[in-house]
Coordinates of C-alpha atoms in Angstrom, one line a residue:
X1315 CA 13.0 16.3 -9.8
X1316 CA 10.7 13.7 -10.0
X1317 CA 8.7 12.7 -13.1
X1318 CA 5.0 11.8 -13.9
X1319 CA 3.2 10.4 -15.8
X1320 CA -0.3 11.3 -15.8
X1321 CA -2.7 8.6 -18.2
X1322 CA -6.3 11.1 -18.5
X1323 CA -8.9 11.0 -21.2
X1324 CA -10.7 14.0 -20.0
X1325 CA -9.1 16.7 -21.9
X1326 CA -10.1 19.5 -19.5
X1327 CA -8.6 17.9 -16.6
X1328 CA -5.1 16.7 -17.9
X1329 CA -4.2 20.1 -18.9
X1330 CA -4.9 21.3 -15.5
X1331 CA -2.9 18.1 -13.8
X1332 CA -0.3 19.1 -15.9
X1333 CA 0.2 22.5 -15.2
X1334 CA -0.1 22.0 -11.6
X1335 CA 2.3 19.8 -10.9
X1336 CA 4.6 21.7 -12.9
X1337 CA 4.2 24.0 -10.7
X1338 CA 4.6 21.8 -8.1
X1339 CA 8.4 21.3 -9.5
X1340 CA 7.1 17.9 -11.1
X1341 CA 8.6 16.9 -14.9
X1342 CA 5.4 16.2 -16.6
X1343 CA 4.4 14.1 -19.0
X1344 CA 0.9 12.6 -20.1
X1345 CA -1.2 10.6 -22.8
X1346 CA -4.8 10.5 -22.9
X1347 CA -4.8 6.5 -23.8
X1348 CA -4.1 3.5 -22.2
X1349 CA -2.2 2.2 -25.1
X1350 CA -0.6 5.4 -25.2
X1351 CA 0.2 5.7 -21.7
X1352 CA 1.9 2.4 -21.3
X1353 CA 4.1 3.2 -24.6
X1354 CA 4.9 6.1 -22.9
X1355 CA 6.0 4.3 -19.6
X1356 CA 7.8 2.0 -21.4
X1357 CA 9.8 4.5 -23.5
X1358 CA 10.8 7.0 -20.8
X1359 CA 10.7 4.7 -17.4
X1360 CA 8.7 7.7 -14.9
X1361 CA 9.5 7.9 -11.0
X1362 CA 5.0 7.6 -10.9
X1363 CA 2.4 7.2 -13.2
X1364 CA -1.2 8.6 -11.9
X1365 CA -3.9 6.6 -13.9
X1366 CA -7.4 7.3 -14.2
X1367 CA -9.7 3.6 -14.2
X1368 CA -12.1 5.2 -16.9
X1369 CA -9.9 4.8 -20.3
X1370 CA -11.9 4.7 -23.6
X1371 CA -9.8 2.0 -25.2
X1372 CA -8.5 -0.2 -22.2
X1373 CA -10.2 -0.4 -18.9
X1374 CA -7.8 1.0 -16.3
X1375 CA -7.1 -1.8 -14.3
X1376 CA -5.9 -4.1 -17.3
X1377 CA -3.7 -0.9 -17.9
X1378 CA -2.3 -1.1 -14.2
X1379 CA -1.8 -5.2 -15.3
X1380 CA -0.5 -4.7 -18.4
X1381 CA 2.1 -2.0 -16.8
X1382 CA 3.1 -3.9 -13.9
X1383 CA 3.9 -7.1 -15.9
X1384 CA 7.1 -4.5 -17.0
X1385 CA 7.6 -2.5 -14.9
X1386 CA 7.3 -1.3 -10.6
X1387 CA 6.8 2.1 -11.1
X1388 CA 4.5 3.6 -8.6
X1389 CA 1.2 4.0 -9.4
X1390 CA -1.8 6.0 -8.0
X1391 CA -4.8 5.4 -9.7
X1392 CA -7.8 8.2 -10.1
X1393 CA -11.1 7.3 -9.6
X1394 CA -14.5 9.0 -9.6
X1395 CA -15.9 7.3 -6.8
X1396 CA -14.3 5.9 -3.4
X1397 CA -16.8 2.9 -3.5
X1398 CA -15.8 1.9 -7.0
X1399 CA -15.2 -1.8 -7.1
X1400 CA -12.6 -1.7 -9.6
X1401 CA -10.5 0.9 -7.5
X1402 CA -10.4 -2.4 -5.1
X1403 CA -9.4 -4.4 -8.0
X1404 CA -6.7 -1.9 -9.1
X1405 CA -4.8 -1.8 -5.5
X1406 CA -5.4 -5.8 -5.5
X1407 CA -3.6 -5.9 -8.7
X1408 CA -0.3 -3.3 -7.6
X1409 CA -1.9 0.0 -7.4
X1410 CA 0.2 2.0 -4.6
X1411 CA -2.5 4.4 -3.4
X1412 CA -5.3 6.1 -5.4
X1413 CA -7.6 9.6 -5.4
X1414 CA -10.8 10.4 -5.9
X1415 CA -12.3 13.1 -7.8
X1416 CA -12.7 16.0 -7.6
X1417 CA -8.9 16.5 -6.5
X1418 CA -6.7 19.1 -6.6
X1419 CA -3.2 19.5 -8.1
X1420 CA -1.7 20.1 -4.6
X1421 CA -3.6 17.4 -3.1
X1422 CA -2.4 15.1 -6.0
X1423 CA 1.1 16.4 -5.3
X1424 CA 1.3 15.6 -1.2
X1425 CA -0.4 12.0 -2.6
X1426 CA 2.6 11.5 -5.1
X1427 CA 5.7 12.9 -2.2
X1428 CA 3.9 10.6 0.3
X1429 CA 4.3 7.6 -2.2
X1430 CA 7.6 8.3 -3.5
X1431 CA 8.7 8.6 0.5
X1432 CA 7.4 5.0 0.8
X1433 CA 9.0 3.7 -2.2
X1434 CA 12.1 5.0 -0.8
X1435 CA 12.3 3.4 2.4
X1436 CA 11.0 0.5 0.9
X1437 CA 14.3 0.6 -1.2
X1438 CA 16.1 0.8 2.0
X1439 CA 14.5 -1.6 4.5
X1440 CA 16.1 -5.0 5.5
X1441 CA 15.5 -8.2 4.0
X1442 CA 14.5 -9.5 7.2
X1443 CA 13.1 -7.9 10.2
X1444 CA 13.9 -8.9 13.6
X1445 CA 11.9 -8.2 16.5
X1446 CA 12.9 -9.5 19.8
X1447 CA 13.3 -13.8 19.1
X1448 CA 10.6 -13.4 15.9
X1449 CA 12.0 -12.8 12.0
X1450 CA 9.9 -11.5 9.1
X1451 CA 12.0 -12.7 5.8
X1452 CA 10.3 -10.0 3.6
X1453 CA 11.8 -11.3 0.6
X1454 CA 11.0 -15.3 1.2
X1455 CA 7.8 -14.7 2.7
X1456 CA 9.0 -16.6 5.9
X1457 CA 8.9 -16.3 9.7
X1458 CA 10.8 -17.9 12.1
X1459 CA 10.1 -17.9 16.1
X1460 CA 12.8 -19.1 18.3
X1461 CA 14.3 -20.7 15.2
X1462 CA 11.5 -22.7 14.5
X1463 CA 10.0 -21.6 10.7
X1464 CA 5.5 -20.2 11.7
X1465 CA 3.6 -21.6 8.7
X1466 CA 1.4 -18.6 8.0
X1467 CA -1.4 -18.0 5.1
X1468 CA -0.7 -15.0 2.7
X1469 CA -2.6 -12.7 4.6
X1470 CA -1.2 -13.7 7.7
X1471 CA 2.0 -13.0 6.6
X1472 CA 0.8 -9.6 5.1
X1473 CA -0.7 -8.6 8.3
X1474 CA 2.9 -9.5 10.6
X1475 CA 5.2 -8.0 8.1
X1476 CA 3.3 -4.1 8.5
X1477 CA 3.4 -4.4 11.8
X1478 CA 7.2 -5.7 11.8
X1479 CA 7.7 -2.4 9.2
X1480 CA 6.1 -0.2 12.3
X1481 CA 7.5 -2.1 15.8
X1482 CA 6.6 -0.4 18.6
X1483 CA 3.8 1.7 16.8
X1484 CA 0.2 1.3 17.3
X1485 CA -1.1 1.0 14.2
X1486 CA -5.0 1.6 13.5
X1487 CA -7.5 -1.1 12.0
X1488 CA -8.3 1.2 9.2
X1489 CA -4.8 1.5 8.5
X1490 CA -4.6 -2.6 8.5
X1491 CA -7.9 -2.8 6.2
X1492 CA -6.3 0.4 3.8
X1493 CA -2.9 -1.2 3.6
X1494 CA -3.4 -4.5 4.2
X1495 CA -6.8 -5.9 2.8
X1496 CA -6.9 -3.0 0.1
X1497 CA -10.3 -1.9 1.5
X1498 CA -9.9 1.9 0.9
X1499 CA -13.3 2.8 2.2
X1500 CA -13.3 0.7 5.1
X1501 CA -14.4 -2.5 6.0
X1502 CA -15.5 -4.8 9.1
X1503 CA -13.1 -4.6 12.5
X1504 CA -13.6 -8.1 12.8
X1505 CA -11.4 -9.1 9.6
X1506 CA -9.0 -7.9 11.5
X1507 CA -9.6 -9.4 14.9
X1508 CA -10.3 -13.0 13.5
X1509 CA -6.9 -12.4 11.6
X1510 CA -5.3 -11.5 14.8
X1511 CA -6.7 -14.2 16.8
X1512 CA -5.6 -16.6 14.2
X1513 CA -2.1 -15.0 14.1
X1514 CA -1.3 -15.2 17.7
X1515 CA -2.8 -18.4 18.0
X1516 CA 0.4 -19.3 15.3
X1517 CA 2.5 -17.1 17.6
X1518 CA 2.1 -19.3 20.9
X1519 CA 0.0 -15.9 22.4
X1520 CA -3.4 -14.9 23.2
X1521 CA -5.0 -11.7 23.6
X1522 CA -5.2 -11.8 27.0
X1523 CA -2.1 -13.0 27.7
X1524 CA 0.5 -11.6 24.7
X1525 CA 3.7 -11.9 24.0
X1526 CA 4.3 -9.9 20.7
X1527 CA 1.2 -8.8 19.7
X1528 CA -0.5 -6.1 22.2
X1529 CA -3.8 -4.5 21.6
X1530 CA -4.4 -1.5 22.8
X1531 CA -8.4 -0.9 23.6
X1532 CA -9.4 1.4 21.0
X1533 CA -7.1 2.1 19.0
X1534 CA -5.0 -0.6 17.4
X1535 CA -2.5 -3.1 17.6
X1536 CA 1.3 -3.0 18.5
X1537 CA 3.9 -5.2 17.7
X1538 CA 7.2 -5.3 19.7
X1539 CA 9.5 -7.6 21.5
X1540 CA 8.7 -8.9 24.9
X1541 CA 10.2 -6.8 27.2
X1542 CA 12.6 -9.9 28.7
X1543 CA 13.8 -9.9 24.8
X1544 CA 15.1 -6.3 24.9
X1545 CA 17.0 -6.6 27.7
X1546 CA 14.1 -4.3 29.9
X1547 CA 13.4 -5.5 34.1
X1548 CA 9.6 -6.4 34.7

């Protein structure tokens, strides 16, 4: 069963967390200090830490620093507010995904499965994804088009390799902003689109006449292998 570690100052709520997830058939563990916390990570290695931002002797994100400079464990951060600018911050700097108070113990526990499904697959993805004649080297940071290496910026690259993870799927701009720009209350479409635009334009495509990147009015963005690369007539 999988264990957590729950960092919480508030001593009426980490009695509660703990309890709950318990019941939940988590192993359970918590400290009510950063300092504390990260001993605590260190010393017995947790499948997920949950870590509330407001610490009173380390700021929460210098916690989520401190801890990732040892260590990938998982790590959803609790906040108080959804607009908080450090909760940005704290994804920026390796936070997995992140709730805001007031939350329940259930709604914690379907947070922390839903991560721990996603570090799983991540643990068993490819190296490299291959769609059709394009290659995402996930590991190098590198795409190549008909053999020839696409010199793309960070982002760019961020934004083609989750749509390589998802081909075929149409996948939302909110979800693009959430997991790609860490904007967890939203943001402006047009991030996206200029990103897009900018992508294709290093893909040899245009919106209105793609190749491997397909928008569907409304909705999203797809990306899969022209159908003359997947063997398909017409």
């Amino acid at each position: 069963m999988p264990e957590v570690l729950i960092i919480e100052d508030d001593d009426r709520i980490r009695p509660l967390l703990v309890r709950g997830l318990r019941e939940c058939g988590h192993t359970v563990t918590s400290a009510p200090t950063g300092m504390a916390g990260l001993q605590l990570a260190v010393d017995s290695g947790p499948d997920l830490v949950v870590l509330d931002l407001g610490l009173p002797d380390v700021d929460g994100t210098q916690v989520l620093s401190m801890l990732r400079a040892v260590s990938q464990v998982p790590v959803i951060i609790a906040s108080a507010r959804a607009d908080d600018p450090s909760l940005v911050g704290a994804l920026d700097a390796g936070a997995d995904d992140y709730v805001v108070k007031p939350f329940t113990s259930a709604q914690l526990d379907a947070r922390i499965r839903a991560v721990l499904r996603r570090v799983d697959a991540g643990r068993q993805r490819p190296s490299t994804i291959t769609v059709g004649a394009l290659a995402v080297d996930l590991a190098g940071r590198r795409v190549h088009l008909d053999g020839a290496e696409v010199d793309l910026t960070p982002r760019e690259f961020d934004l083609l390799a989750h749509l390589a993870e998802r081909p075929g799927e149409v996948v939302t701009k909110r979800d693009l902003l959430v997991e790609v720009w860490r904007q967890p209350w939203g943001g402006s479409d047009k991030t996206v689109d200029v990103h897009l635009s900018w992508l294709r334009r290093k893909l040899g495509e245009s919106a209105a006449a793609p190749r491997y990147l397909t928008t569907v009015r409304g909705v999203g963005v797809r990306l899969a292998a022209p159908a003359t690369e997947t063997g398909q007539d017409g």
